[in-house]
Amino acid sequence: MGEIELVEKVVIAPEQPTPRKRMFLSNIDLSLVVYQDSASFFDPPSTQMSFGEICGKLYSALGKMLVQYDFMAGRLVPSLEETHRFEIDCNGAGIVVVAARTDRKLSEFGVISAPNPELRELVVFLQEEGDQETDMKERSLASLQLTQFGCGSLALASRYNHCTLDGSAIRDFEVNLGALTRGGDLIIVPNADRTLLRARNPPKISHPHFEYSKSTETHNLFTIQGKSGTNATQSAPQNQIRVLHLSPEKIASFKKKALKENTTLKNITTFQVVAAKIWKARSIATKMLEEKVSTMLFPVDVRKRVVPELPNGFADLLAGNALVPGFARASVRDLIELEDACHIRKVQEGVERLDDEYIKSGIDWLEVNKGAPCMEDSFSLVAWWRLGLEEQLFAWGRLKCATPLAVKAGLVMLLPGPQDEGGLNICLDLPEDQMQEFSRIMLEV
């Protein structure tokens, strides 16, 4: 079978000069200085468009995009004004883009609707020499690899530094990119002003913040391994990624059971019901002691929760991060003994507590403590399926499906189920024996 071969590797800069400036990063941004990989898949183009033409349209669109998204073409550097803080030097250095080919058919890479080891080849040319110790100010904040398969299908894999864009903003970035490849204009012009989420002066911490932990790392702040108030790691998965499918009927049975247990529960959602079940199942399967407190984190969009609301450009296209961790927290004993309805209510409370003052208190907590999302007896649950990535349309066709390329330890991803089955796929990184126990508990009604 043919390996993936490099066609070319280029650096795309803004097509017009952009102002040289330093861009402030909020404490929410700085809690997420970590690279993440994903891939979008497309059927063979319906028009007679050569791979060279496709690459040309992508390069041209990116050049136009980076005029508005100038910070994406910049580099992460130490702040000029504050110690132990990153900011972006909008220097027009550009982003790395790779074109690659393989004789293998897309079907030979296995399942593409969930992470699998074969798909890591789709970012093989985005690895940089000495990745783990590369000075951050030498690394591109975004890079893309466009791969054509022997069957004509395409994959556009991306590697973004999370401090630049959250999941919602990446979705809109790629919707804009698709529009430009088709010869159109930006659908939404981004607002990259992170000072809208700056900590108060002086900071005012008005709530306890169990969703965060103080940083204990003392490595060099400006290498990939350094933290010192930020998480700049790029760790590889340690176990095989496991996938458990929940059918629509199974999810409906969870809801029915919860409403029977507690008739006062209102407006329960698929996410709340599935999240509560995952929280219980993972805490038990990983053999946490019953007296331990288990914390489940889940990103919550706060665009419309802060006062005043973030302006339209920021609210509709967050050129940054406006997802803060909601959390549910309970002893493992309670997770074992109490009814599922109680756990669902805890998840609901995790969203409800995020009012304007709580959000601003959390930003101030990060300002004082230079922390990161909670690391003690915790995990994070990401509802990838709610991003709506399937709406993307490029010059070469509509997106078929998209998937993250890795699920790190301590992370659980909720992805769309197979197109012909619906429901949800739960993706997580657990040893086989723990996964068997997790699956047993998850499928119980």
XYZ file of C-alpha atoms in Angstrom:
445
model
C 0.000 0.000 0.000
C 1.251 3.475 -0.845
C 2.308 5.772 1.911
C 1.222 9.385 2.042
C 3.640 11.400 -0.086
C 4.476 15.063 0.265
C 3.528 17.165 -2.765
C 4.557 20.527 -1.339
C 4.829 22.400 1.950
C 4.279 26.153 1.856
C 3.828 29.050 4.244
C 0.781 31.228 3.533
C 0.967 34.835 4.717
C -1.736 37.546 4.541
C -2.126 38.619 0.909
C -2.040 42.284 1.984
C 0.192 43.933 4.613
C -1.377 43.914 8.088
C -0.496 46.202 11.016
C 2.307 44.918 13.268
C 0.898 44.731 16.793
C 0.783 42.687 19.971
C -2.561 41.056 20.812
C -3.687 40.522 24.393
C -4.814 37.002 25.343
C -7.454 36.543 28.028
C -7.043 34.222 30.997
C -9.493 31.863 29.283
C -7.185 31.776 26.237
C -4.140 31.217 28.428
C -5.675 28.234 30.191
C -5.700 26.487 26.785
C -2.255 26.881 25.213
C -2.325 23.438 23.631
C -2.389 22.144 20.040
C -5.266 19.993 18.850
C -5.723 18.078 15.604
C -8.853 17.294 13.623
C -9.757 16.262 10.074
C -12.613 17.014 7.694
C -13.450 14.558 4.901
C -14.902 15.170 1.435
C -16.164 12.906 -1.343
C -14.396 13.171 -4.728
C -15.194 16.537 -6.366
C -18.210 16.345 -8.666
C -16.528 18.759 -11.093
C -13.372 18.025 -13.076
C -11.117 19.911 -10.694
C -7.468 18.852 -10.504
C -5.672 18.517 -7.188
C -3.457 21.429 -8.224
C -6.533 23.617 -8.774
C -7.950 22.596 -5.390
C -4.673 23.486 -3.664
C -4.582 26.818 -5.478
C -8.082 27.719 -4.296
C -7.152 26.768 -0.715
C -3.932 28.825 -0.744
C -5.656 31.859 -2.262
C -8.536 31.694 0.241
C -6.141 31.439 3.187
C -4.167 34.458 1.975
C -7.391 36.488 1.953
C -8.560 35.058 5.304
C -5.363 36.033 7.093
C -5.914 39.708 6.359
C -8.915 39.590 8.715
C -7.505 36.826 10.929
C -4.065 38.457 11.136
C -3.426 37.030 14.599
C -3.576 33.509 13.160
C -0.520 34.375 11.049
C 1.349 35.567 14.139
C 3.419 33.838 16.811
C 3.015 33.261 20.545
C 5.576 35.330 22.482
C 6.273 36.508 26.053
C 4.264 39.592 26.973
C 6.138 42.895 26.851
C 4.244 44.217 29.863
C 3.604 41.240 32.153
C 5.769 38.330 33.263
C 4.449 34.755 33.030
C 2.040 35.684 30.279
C 1.725 34.999 26.554
C 0.495 37.349 23.872
C 0.415 37.101 20.090
C 2.882 39.013 17.958
C 0.840 39.756 14.821
C 3.930 39.694 12.611
C 2.484 38.165 9.437
C 4.789 35.127 9.684
C 2.012 32.978 8.213
C 0.619 29.486 8.626
C 2.015 26.191 7.325
C 0.003 24.406 4.609
C 0.853 20.979 3.204
C -0.420 19.248 0.063
C -0.078 15.452 0.087
C -1.203 12.403 -1.913
C -1.629 8.693 -1.376
C -2.603 5.811 -3.664
C -4.646 4.300 -0.847
C -8.415 4.703 -0.874
C -10.082 6.546 1.981
C -11.927 3.328 2.902
C -8.564 1.701 3.673
C -8.044 4.096 6.578
C -10.869 2.521 8.567
C -13.626 4.386 10.401
C -13.483 8.124 9.735
C -16.355 9.209 11.986
C -14.236 8.695 15.131
C -10.507 8.855 15.936
C -8.392 5.890 14.871
C -4.582 5.483 14.661
C -4.573 5.279 10.842
C -5.915 8.819 10.597
C -2.837 10.247 12.349
C -1.126 10.007 8.958
C -3.252 12.940 7.864
C -1.068 15.283 9.952
C 2.218 13.464 9.391
C 3.778 16.412 7.553
C 2.639 18.912 10.188
C 5.071 17.488 12.740
C 7.996 19.801 13.321
C 11.476 18.654 14.250
C 11.941 18.827 18.015
C 8.197 19.460 18.494
C 8.315 18.762 22.206
C 10.959 21.388 22.956
C 10.348 23.919 20.189
C 10.278 27.510 21.351
C 6.652 28.652 21.088
C 7.563 31.848 19.256
C 8.962 29.746 16.399
C 5.813 27.678 15.878
C 2.924 28.397 13.554
C -0.338 28.896 15.458
C -2.216 26.996 12.760
C -1.274 24.486 10.089
C -3.255 22.501 7.528
C -2.632 19.335 5.513
C -4.767 18.670 2.429
C -4.536 15.019 1.355
C -5.923 13.456 -1.826
C -6.683 9.727 -1.719
C -6.440 7.228 -4.545
C -10.237 7.191 -4.848
C -10.348 10.966 -5.310
C -11.677 11.726 -1.814
C -10.040 14.529 0.172
C -9.127 15.184 3.797
C -8.369 18.629 5.187
C -6.582 18.099 8.515
C -5.935 21.031 10.808
C -3.736 21.731 13.811
C -4.723 24.814 15.801
C -3.333 26.226 18.997
C -6.406 26.343 21.220
C -5.442 29.784 22.576
C -6.311 31.279 19.180
C -9.797 29.850 18.641
C -12.282 27.697 20.527
C -14.391 25.004 18.852
C -17.163 27.393 17.822
C -14.663 29.874 16.386
C -12.828 27.123 14.466
C -16.141 26.056 12.954
C -16.834 29.605 11.788
C -13.237 30.087 10.607
C -13.650 27.058 8.349
C -17.111 28.162 7.167
C -15.505 31.462 6.139
C -12.634 29.578 4.494
C -15.096 27.479 2.506
C -16.900 30.600 1.291
C -13.635 32.133 0.070
C -12.634 28.972 -1.809
C -15.943 29.312 -3.686
C -15.091 32.887 -4.672
C -17.380 34.503 -2.095
C -16.715 36.878 0.804
C -16.345 36.288 4.528
C -19.707 35.318 5.982
C -18.889 36.893 9.363
C -16.070 39.345 10.029
C -14.198 38.314 13.201
C -13.721 40.503 16.255
C -10.453 39.503 17.928
C -10.567 41.934 20.870
C -9.801 39.708 23.886
C -9.740 42.689 26.289
C -13.513 42.216 26.510
C -12.681 39.262 28.801
C -9.847 40.915 30.728
C -9.661 40.338 34.507
C -10.956 43.108 36.751
C -8.520 45.474 38.476
C -8.239 44.679 41.289
C -9.378 41.053 40.888
C -12.528 40.110 42.812
C -12.892 36.384 43.511
C -16.466 36.052 44.771
C -16.955 32.265 44.423
C -14.969 29.072 45.011
C -13.779 27.711 41.665
C -13.561 23.935 41.743
C -13.286 23.934 37.939
C -9.673 25.172 38.111
C -6.411 23.970 39.666
C -3.319 25.945 40.547
C -0.354 25.247 38.285
C 2.601 23.431 39.830
C 4.846 23.195 36.763
C 8.150 25.068 36.777
C 9.450 24.329 33.253
C 10.397 27.044 30.788
C 7.155 28.872 30.013
C 7.913 29.319 26.336
C 8.513 25.739 25.238
C 5.788 23.246 24.396
C 6.425 21.447 27.689
C 6.224 24.593 29.815
C 3.146 25.558 31.793
C 3.798 28.156 34.517
C 0.224 29.350 34.452
C -0.681 27.891 31.081
C -1.011 24.442 29.650
C 1.379 24.196 26.728
C 1.694 20.421 26.533
C 1.136 18.251 23.485
C 0.879 14.780 24.931
C 0.110 11.650 22.917
C -2.643 9.186 23.840
C -1.441 6.410 26.133
C -4.154 3.824 25.526
C -6.171 2.753 22.523
C -9.075 5.092 21.847
C -12.336 3.291 22.594
C -15.714 4.048 21.047
C -19.120 3.195 22.518
C -22.264 3.883 20.495
C -25.495 5.010 22.183
C -28.549 4.560 19.971
C -31.375 7.152 19.974
C -33.571 4.524 21.661
C -31.040 4.000 24.467
C -30.751 7.750 25.088
C -34.554 8.046 25.156
C -34.711 5.261 27.754
C -32.243 7.173 29.964
C -34.473 10.248 29.824
C -37.617 8.256 30.567
C -36.009 6.607 33.606
C -34.760 9.937 34.997
C -38.165 11.598 34.662
C -39.763 8.636 36.408
C -37.255 8.909 39.280
C -37.775 12.660 39.713
C -40.904 14.257 38.305
C -39.596 17.754 39.171
C -36.766 17.545 36.604
C -37.460 20.000 33.791
C -36.089 20.631 30.311
C -33.579 17.807 30.420
C -31.432 17.580 27.323
C -29.626 14.732 25.597
C -26.303 16.218 26.711
C -27.343 16.411 30.372
C -28.633 12.840 30.482
C -25.653 11.330 28.659
C -23.142 13.471 30.585
C -24.543 12.351 33.941
C -24.335 8.711 32.874
C -20.740 9.117 31.625
C -19.741 10.858 34.875
C -20.994 7.936 36.952
C -19.672 5.205 34.631
C -16.175 6.637 34.219
C -15.735 7.401 37.925
C -16.606 3.811 38.840
C -14.765 2.165 35.940
C -11.494 3.944 36.742
C -11.700 2.493 40.285
C -11.847 5.786 42.135
C -12.208 5.296 45.897
C -15.755 5.868 47.126
C -14.720 8.729 49.431
C -13.028 10.601 46.579
C -14.766 13.587 44.991
C -15.151 13.167 41.226
C -15.311 16.307 39.060
C -16.611 16.374 35.495
C -15.830 19.492 33.452
C -17.744 20.511 30.319
C -17.290 23.656 28.173
C -20.119 26.200 28.338
C -20.481 29.040 25.850
C -20.619 32.326 27.787
C -21.023 34.715 24.843
C -24.551 35.640 25.945
C -23.991 35.132 29.681
C -21.685 38.057 30.452
C -23.003 41.585 31.044
C -22.875 43.482 28.816
C -23.144 40.781 26.175
C -20.154 40.533 23.875
C -20.630 42.572 20.656
C -22.078 40.851 17.608
C -18.759 40.195 15.904
C -17.487 38.600 19.070
C -20.723 36.786 19.882
C -21.275 35.350 16.417
C -17.649 34.660 15.608
C -15.492 34.499 18.715
C -11.976 35.048 17.462
C -10.734 33.597 20.715
C -12.116 31.514 23.573
C -15.463 32.153 25.263
C -16.005 28.603 26.491
C -15.477 28.256 30.230
C -15.671 25.009 32.202
C -18.953 24.209 33.849
C -18.660 21.353 36.330
C -20.529 18.677 38.233
C -18.936 17.448 41.460
C -19.874 14.660 43.887
C -18.364 11.831 45.882
C -18.030 8.514 44.092
C -20.205 7.013 46.825
C -23.033 9.393 45.874
C -22.574 8.556 42.204
C -22.993 4.864 43.058
C -25.869 5.159 45.522
C -28.032 8.055 44.320
C -30.472 7.911 41.421
C -29.436 9.055 37.944
C -31.867 11.968 38.230
C -29.701 13.429 41.023
C -26.626 13.351 38.785
C -28.547 14.992 35.922
C -29.570 17.795 38.274
C -25.894 18.319 39.211
C -25.063 18.732 35.516
C -27.882 21.264 35.123
C -26.570 23.208 38.125
C -23.132 23.250 36.510
C -24.582 25.331 33.682
C -26.951 27.428 35.802
C -24.218 28.727 38.134
C -22.448 30.417 35.213
C -23.939 33.886 35.516
C -22.063 37.131 34.833
C -20.502 37.444 38.288
C -19.409 33.803 38.448
C -17.754 34.016 35.018
C -15.885 37.201 35.929
C -14.898 35.737 39.295
C -13.404 32.752 37.432
C -11.405 35.018 35.119
C -10.116 36.871 38.204
C -9.258 33.536 39.888
C -7.087 32.656 36.888
C -5.452 36.096 37.062
C -4.424 35.541 40.684
C -3.596 31.830 40.602
C -2.308 31.328 37.030
C -4.138 28.018 36.948
C -5.605 25.567 34.454
C -8.779 23.445 34.221
C -9.095 21.119 37.232
C -6.588 18.260 37.180
C -7.434 16.378 40.420
C -9.774 13.353 40.126
C -11.408 14.933 37.108
C -12.047 14.578 33.400
C -13.452 16.818 30.658
C -16.447 16.041 28.455
C -16.658 17.783 25.070
C -19.874 17.753 23.024
C -18.171 17.788 19.610
C -21.419 16.754 17.918
C -23.014 20.115 18.776
C -20.488 22.131 16.736
C -22.455 21.635 13.501
C -19.361 21.090 11.363
C -21.347 19.340 8.634
C -22.542 22.717 7.304
C -19.169 23.505 5.701
C -19.140 23.895 1.912
C -15.907 24.297 -0.076
C -15.186 24.753 -3.796
C -14.546 20.997 -4.047
C -17.701 19.904 -2.210
C -19.630 19.688 1.040
C -18.013 18.266 4.129
C -18.856 14.580 4.584
C -17.835 14.245 8.231
C -15.256 15.569 10.677
C -13.466 14.030 13.629
C -10.799 14.851 16.185
C -7.619 12.873 15.490
C -6.753 12.188 19.121
C -8.541 11.851 22.449
C -6.117 12.433 25.285
C -6.272 10.762 28.672
C -8.718 12.682 30.842
C -10.878 13.677 27.894
C -14.170 12.200 26.673
C -15.605 13.256 23.313
C -19.234 12.994 22.210
C -19.348 12.595 18.422
C -22.297 12.062 16.059
C -23.288 8.425 15.641
C -23.158 6.713 12.219
C -25.348 8.434 9.624
C -27.571 5.381 9.209
C -27.980 4.844 12.971
C -27.988 8.286 14.624
C -27.363 8.574 18.324
C -23.950 9.400 19.753
C -20.470 7.897 19.795
C -18.607 8.203 23.096
C -14.839 8.314 22.495
C -12.388 7.981 25.365
C -8.935 6.726 26.298
C -9.179 3.854 28.822
C -7.468 0.489 29.347
C -9.511 -2.450 28.061
C -10.651 -3.711 31.468
C -11.868 -0.255 32.495
C -13.619 0.203 29.160
C -15.533 -3.039 29.644
C -16.797 -1.839 33.017
C -17.557 1.628 31.604
C -19.612 0.083 28.785
C -21.507 -2.194 31.179
C -22.573 0.748 33.367
C -23.361 3.021 30.408
C -25.717 0.495 28.819
C -27.654 -0.186 32.008
C -31.110 1.400 32.140
